[in-house]
PDB file of C-alpha atoms in Angstrom:
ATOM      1  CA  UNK V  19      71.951  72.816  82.669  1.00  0.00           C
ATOM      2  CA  UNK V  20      71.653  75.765  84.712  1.00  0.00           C
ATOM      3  CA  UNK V  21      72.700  76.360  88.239  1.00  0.00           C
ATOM      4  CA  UNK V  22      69.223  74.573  89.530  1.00  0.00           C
ATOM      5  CA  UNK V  23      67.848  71.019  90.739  1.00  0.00           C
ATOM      6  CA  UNK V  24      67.282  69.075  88.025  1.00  0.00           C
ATOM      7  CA  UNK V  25      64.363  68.835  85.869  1.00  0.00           C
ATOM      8  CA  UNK V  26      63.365  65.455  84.584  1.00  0.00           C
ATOM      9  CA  UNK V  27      60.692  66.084  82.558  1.00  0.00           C
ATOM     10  CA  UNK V  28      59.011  69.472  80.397  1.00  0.00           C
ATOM     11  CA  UNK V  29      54.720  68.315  79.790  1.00  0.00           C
ATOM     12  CA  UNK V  30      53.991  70.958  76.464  1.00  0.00           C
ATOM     13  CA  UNK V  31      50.529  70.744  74.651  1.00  0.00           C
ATOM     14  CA  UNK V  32      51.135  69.126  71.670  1.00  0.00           C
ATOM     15  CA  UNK V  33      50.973  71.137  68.427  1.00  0.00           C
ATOM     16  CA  UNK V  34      52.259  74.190  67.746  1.00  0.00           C
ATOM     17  CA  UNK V  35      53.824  74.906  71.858  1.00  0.00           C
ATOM     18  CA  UNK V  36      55.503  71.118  71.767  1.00  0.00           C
ATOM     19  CA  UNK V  37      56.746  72.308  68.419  1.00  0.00           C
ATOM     20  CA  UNK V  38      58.247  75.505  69.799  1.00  0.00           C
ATOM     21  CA  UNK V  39      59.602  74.128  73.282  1.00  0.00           C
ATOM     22  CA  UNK V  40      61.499  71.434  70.913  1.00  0.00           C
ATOM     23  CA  UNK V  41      63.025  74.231  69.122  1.00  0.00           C
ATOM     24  CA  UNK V  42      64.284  76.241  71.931  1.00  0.00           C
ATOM     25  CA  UNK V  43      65.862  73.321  73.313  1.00  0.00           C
ATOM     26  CA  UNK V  44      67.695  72.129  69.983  1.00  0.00           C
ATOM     27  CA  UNK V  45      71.235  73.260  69.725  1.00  0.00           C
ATOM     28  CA  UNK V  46      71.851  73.368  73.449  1.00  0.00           C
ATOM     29  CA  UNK V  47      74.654  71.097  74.184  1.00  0.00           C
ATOM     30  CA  UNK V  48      74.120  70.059  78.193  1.00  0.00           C
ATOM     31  CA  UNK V  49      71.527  67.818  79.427  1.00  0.00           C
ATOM     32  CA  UNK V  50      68.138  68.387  78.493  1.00  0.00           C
ATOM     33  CA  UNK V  51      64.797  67.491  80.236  1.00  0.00           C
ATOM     34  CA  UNK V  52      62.631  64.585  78.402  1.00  0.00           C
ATOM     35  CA  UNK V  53      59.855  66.869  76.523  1.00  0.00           C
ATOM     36  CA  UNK V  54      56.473  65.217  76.173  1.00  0.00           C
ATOM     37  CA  UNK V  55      53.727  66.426  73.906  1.00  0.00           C
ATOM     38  CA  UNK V  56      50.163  66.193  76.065  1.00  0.00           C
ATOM     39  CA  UNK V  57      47.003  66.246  74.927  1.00  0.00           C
ATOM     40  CA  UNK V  58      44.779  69.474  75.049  1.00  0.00           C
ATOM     41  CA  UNK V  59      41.848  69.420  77.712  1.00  0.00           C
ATOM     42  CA  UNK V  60      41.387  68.547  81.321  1.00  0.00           C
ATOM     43  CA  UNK V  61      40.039  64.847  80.816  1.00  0.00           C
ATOM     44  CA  UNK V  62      42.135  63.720  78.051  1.00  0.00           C
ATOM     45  CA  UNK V  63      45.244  65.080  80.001  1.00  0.00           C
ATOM     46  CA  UNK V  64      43.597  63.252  82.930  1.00  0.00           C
ATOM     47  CA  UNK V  65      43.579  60.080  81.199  1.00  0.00           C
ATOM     48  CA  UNK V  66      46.650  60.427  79.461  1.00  0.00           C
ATOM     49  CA  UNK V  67      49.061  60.976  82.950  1.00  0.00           C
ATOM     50  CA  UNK V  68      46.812  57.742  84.311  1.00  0.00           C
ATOM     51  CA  UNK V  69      47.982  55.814  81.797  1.00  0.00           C
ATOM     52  CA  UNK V  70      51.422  56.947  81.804  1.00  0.00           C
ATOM     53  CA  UNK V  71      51.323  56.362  85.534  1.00  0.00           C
ATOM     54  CA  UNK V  72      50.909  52.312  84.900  1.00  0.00           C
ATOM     55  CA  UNK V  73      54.656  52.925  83.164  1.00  0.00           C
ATOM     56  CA  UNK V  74      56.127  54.960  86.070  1.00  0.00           C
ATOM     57  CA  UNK V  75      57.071  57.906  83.286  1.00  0.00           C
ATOM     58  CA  UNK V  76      57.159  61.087  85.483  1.00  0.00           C
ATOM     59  CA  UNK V  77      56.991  59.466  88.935  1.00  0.00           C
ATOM     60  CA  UNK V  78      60.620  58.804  89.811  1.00  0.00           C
ATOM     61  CA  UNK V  79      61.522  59.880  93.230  1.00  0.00           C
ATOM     62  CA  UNK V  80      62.411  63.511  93.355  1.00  0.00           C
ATOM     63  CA  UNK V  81      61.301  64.346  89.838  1.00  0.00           C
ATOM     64  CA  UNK V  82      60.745  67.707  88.610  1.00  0.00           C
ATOM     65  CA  UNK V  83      57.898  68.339  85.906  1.00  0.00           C
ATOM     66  CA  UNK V  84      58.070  71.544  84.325  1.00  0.00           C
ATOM     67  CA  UNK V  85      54.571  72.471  82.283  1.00  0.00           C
ATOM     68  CA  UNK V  86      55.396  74.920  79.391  1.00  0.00           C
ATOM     69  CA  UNK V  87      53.078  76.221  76.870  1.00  0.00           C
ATOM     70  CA  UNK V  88      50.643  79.500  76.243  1.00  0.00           C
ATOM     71  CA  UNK V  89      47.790  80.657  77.689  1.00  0.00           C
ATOM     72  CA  UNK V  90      44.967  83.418  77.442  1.00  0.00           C
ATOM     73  CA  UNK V  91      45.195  86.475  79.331  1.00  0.00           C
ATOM     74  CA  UNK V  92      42.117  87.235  81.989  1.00  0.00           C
ATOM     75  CA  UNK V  93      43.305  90.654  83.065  1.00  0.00           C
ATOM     76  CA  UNK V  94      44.445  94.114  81.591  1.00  0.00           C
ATOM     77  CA  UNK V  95      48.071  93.680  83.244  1.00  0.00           C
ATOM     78  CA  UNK V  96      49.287  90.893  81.132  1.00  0.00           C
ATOM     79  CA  UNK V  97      49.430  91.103  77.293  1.00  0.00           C
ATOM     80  CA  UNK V  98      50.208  89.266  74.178  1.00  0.00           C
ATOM     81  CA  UNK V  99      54.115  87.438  74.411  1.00  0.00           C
ATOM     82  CA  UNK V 100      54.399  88.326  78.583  1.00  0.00           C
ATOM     83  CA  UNK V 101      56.046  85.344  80.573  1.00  0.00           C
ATOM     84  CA  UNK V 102      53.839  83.635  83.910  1.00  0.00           C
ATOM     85  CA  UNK V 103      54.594  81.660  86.259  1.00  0.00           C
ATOM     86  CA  UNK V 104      52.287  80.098  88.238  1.00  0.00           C
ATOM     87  CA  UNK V 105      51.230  80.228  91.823  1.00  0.00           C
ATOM     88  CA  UNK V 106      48.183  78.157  92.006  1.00  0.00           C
ATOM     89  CA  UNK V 107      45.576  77.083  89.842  1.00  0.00           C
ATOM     90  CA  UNK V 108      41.970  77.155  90.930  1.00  0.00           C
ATOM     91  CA  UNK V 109      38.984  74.886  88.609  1.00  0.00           C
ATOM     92  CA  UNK V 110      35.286  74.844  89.905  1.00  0.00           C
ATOM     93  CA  UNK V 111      36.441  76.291  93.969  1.00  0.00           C
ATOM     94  CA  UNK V 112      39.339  74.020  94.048  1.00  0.00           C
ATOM     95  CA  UNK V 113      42.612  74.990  94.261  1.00  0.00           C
ATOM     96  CA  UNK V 114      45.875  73.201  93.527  1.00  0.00           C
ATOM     97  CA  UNK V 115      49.774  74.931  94.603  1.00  0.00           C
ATOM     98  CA  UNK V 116      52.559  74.898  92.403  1.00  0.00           C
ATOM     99  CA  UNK V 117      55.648  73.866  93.944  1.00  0.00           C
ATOM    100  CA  UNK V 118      56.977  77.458  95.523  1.00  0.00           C
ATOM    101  CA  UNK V 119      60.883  76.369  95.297  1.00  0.00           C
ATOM    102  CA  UNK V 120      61.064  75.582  92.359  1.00  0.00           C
ATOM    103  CA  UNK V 121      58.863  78.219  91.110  1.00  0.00           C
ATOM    104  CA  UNK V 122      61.310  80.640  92.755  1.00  0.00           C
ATOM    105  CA  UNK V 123      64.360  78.857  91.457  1.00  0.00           C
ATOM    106  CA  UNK V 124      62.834  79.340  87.754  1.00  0.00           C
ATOM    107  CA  UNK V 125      61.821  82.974  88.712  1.00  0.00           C
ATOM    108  CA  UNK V 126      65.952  83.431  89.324  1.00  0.00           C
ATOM    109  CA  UNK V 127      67.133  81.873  86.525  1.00  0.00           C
ATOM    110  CA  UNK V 128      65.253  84.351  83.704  1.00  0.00           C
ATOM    111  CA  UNK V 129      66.569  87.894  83.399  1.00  0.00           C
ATOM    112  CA  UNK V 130      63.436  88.763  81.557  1.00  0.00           C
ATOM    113  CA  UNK V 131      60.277  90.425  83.235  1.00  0.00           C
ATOM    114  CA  UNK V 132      58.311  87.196  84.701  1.00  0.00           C
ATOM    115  CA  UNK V 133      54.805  88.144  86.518  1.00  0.00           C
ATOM    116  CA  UNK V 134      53.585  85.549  89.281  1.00  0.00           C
ATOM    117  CA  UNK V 135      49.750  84.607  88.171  1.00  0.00           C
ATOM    118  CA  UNK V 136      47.023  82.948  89.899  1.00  0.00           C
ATOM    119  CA  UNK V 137      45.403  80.779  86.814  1.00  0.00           C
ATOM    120  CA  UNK V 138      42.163  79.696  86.346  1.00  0.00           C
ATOM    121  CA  UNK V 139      41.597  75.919  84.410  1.00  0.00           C
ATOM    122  CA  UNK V 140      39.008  75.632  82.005  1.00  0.00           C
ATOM    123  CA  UNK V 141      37.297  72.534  80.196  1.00  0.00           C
ATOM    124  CA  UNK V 142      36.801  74.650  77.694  1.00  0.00           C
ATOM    125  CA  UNK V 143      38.165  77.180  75.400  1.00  0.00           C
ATOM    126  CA  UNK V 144      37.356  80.803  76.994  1.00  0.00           C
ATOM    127  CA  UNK V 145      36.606  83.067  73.677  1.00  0.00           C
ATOM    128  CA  UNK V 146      35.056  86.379  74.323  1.00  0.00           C
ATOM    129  CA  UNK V 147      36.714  89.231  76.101  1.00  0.00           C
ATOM    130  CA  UNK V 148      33.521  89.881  77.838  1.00  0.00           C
ATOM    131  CA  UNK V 149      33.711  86.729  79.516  1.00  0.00           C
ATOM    132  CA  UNK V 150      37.155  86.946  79.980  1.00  0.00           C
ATOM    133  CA  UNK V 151      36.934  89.952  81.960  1.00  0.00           C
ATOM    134  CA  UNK V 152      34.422  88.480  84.252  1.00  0.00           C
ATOM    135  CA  UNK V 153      36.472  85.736  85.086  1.00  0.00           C
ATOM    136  CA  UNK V 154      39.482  87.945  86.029  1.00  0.00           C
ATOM    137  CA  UNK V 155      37.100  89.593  87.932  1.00  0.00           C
ATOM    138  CA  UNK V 156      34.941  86.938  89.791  1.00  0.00           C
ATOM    139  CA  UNK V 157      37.833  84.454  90.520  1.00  0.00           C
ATOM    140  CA  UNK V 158      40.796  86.982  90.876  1.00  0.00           C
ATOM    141  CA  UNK V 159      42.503  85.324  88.137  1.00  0.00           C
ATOM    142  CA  UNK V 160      45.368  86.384  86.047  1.00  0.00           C
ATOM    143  CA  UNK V 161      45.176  83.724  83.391  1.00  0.00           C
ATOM    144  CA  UNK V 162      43.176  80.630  81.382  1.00  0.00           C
ATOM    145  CA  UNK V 163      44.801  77.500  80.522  1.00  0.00           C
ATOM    146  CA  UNK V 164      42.873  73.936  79.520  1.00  0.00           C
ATOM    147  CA  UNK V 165      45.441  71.424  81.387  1.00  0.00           C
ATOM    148  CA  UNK V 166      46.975  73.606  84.776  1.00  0.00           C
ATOM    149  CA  UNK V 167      44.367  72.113  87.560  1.00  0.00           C
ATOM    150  CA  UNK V 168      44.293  68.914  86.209  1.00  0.00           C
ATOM    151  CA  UNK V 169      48.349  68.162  86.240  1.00  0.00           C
ATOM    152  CA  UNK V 170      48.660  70.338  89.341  1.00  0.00           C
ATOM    153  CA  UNK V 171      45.990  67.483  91.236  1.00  0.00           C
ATOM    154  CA  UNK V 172      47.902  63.949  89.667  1.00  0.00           C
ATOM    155  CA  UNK V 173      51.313  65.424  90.463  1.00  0.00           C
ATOM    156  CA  UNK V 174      50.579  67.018  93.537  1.00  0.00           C
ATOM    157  CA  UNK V 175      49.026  63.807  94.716  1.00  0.00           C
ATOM    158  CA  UNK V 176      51.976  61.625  93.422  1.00  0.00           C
ATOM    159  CA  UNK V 177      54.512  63.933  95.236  1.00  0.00           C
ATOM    160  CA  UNK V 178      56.336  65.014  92.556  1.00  0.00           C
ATOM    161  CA  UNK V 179      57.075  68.885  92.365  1.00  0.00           C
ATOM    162  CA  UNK V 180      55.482  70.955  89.411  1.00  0.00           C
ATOM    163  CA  UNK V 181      56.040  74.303  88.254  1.00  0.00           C
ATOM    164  CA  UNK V 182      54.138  76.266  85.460  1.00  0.00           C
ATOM    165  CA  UNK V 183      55.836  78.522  82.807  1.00  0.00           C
ATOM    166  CA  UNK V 184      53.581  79.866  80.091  1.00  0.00           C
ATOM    167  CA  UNK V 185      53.526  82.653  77.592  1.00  0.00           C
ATOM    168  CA  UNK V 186      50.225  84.566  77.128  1.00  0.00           C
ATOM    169  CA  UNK V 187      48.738  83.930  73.492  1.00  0.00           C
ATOM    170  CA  UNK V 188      46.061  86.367  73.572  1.00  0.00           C
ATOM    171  CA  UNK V 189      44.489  89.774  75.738  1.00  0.00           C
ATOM    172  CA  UNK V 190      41.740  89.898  77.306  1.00  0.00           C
ATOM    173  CA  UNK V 191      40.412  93.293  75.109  1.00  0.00           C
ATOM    174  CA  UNK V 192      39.524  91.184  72.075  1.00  0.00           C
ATOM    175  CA  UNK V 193      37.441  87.911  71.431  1.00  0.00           C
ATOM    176  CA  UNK V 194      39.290  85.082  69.721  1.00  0.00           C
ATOM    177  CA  UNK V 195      37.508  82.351  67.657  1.00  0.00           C
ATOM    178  CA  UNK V 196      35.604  79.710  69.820  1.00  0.00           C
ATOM    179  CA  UNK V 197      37.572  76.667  69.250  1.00  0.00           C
ATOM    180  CA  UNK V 198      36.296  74.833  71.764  1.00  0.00           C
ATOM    181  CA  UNK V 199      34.558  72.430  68.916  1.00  0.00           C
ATOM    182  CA  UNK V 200      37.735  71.847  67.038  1.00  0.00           C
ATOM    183  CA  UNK V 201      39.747  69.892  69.878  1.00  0.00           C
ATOM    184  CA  UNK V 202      38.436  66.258  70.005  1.00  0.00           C
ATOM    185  CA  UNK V 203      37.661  63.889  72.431  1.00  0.00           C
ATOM    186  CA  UNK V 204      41.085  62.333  72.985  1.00  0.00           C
ATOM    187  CA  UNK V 205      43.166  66.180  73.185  1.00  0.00           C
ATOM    188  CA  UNK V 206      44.104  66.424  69.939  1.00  0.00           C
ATOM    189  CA  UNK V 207      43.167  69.315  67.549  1.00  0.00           C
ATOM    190  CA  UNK V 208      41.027  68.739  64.257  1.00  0.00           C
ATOM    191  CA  UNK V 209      41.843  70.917  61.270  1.00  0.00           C
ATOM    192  CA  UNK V 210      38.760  70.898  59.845  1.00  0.00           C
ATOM    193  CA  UNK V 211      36.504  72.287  62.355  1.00  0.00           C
ATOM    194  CA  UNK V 212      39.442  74.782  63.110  1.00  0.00           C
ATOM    195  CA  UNK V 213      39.849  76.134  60.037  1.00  0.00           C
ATOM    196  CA  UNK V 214      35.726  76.653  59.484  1.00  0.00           C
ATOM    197  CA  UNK V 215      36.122  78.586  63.062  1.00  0.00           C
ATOM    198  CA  UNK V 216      38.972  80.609  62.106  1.00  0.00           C
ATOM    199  CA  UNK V 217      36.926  81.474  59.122  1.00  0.00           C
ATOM    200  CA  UNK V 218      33.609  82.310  60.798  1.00  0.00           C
ATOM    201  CA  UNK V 219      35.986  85.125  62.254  1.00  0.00           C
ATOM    202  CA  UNK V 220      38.622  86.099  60.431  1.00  0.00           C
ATOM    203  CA  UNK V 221      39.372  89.449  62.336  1.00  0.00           C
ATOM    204  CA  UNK V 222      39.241  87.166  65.233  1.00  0.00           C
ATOM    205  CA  UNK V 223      41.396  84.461  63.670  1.00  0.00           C
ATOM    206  CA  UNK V 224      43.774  87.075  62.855  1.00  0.00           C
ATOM    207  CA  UNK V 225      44.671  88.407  65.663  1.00  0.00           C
ATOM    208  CA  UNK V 226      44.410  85.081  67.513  1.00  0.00           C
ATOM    209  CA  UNK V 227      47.522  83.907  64.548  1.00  0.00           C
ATOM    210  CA  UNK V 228      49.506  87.210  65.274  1.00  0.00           C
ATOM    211  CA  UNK V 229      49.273  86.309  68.872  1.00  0.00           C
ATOM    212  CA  UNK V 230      49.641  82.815  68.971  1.00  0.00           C
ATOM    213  CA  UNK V 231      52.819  83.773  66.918  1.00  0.00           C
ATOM    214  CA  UNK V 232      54.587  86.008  69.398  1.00  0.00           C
ATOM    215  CA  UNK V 233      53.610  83.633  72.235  1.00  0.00           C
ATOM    216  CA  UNK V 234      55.451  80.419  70.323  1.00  0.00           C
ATOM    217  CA  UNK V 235      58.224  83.031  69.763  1.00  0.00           C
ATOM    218  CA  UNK V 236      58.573  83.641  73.382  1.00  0.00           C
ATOM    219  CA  UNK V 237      58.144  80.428  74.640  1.00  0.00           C
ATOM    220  CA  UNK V 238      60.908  79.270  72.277  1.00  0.00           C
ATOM    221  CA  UNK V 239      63.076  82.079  73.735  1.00  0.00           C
ATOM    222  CA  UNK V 240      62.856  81.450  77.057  1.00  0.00           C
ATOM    223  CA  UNK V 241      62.868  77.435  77.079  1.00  0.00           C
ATOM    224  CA  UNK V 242      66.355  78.273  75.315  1.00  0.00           C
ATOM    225  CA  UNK V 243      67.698  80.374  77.766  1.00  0.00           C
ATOM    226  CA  UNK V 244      66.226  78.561  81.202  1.00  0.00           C
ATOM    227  CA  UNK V 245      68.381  75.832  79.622  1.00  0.00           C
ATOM    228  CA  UNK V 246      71.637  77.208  77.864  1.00  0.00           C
ATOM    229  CA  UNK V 247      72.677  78.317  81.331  1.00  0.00           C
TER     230      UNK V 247
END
């Protein structure tokens, strides 16, 4: 482990992110975090850390949770495979912190170029570049996740420090396909509806693949060296 506090715990999206966090980790020799695969979505996340909560999981004194994964870009500054971490995240005029120590102390330990964001959560799956821009705009926001807010509020509440390390997916110059149908009720995604939406736009899909690509790349990358120390 590297020359910071612990961290118990890394929360990924399952899929394709848990996938890639899994790999980056595999072959290092220290201690390693516990990684959990979480669902996709505010309220399934929601449910999911409630009912982890009845098993005490994440909420040992002093823990660290470290949330990994991609997200979509909501401003012209940050492109396709560029590292975040987050300050805050903000859902409907709330906002939740991220813990600003250990934010710092992950800051320090990558010699790549890491940008501090301000994210915005969405229950949804923000598609179109025009709306994309509007949100950067309207809510001074850097970023779009699905699950930020959401573990920010049970973890800030439960005292247990959080930071936010995420890997931009896709740029806010181009739509991607609206997959907001595809992800089911319970956070998980299903292949049928995703593959009819990645073929209602395949220029979309493409680019969406190429970037979802470099992102997993990245994310890979740096989970290996923020724990190779």
């Amino acid at each position: 482990m590297s020359n910071f506090l612990p961290i118990n715990t890394i929360l990924v999206p399952q899929g394709a992110e848990y996938k890639a966090v899994c790999r980056g980790l595999s072959g290092i020799t220290g201690s390693i975090p516990t990684v959990v695969a979480i669902p996709v979505g505010m309220k399934p996340l929601l449910k999911y850390l409630q009912q982890s909560q009845g098993n005490g999981q994440f909420l040992a004194p002093k823990s660290r949770v470290l949330i990994m994964g991609v997200c979509g870009s909501l401003s012209d500054r940050y492109a396709v495979g560029d590292i975040v971490l987050y300050q805050d995240c903000v859902y409907q005029g709330k906002q939740q912190e991220c813990d600003r120590t250990f934010t710092d102390q992950l800051h320090s330990s990558i010699p790549d170029k890491v940008s501090f964001v301000k994210s915005l959560t969405s229950d949804r799956v923000i598609w179109s570049a025009a709306e994309k821009h509007r949100l950067g705009e309207t809510l001074a926001a850097d970023v779009v996740d699905m699950e930020g807010f959401t573990a920010l509020e049970f973890f800030n509440a439960a005292g247990v420090d959080v930071a936010m390390l995420r890997v931009v997916s896709d740029d806010c110059q181009h739509d991607i396909p609206d997959l907001t149908p595809a992800i089911n009720s319970d956070g998980s995604l299903n292949p049928f509806p995703l593959a009819m939406g990645m073929l209602r736009q395949p220029l979309a899909a493409t680019r969406l693949i190429r970037g979802s690509l470099t992102a997993l790349k990245v994310l890979e990358e740096v989970t290996n060296t923020l724990f190779s120390g």
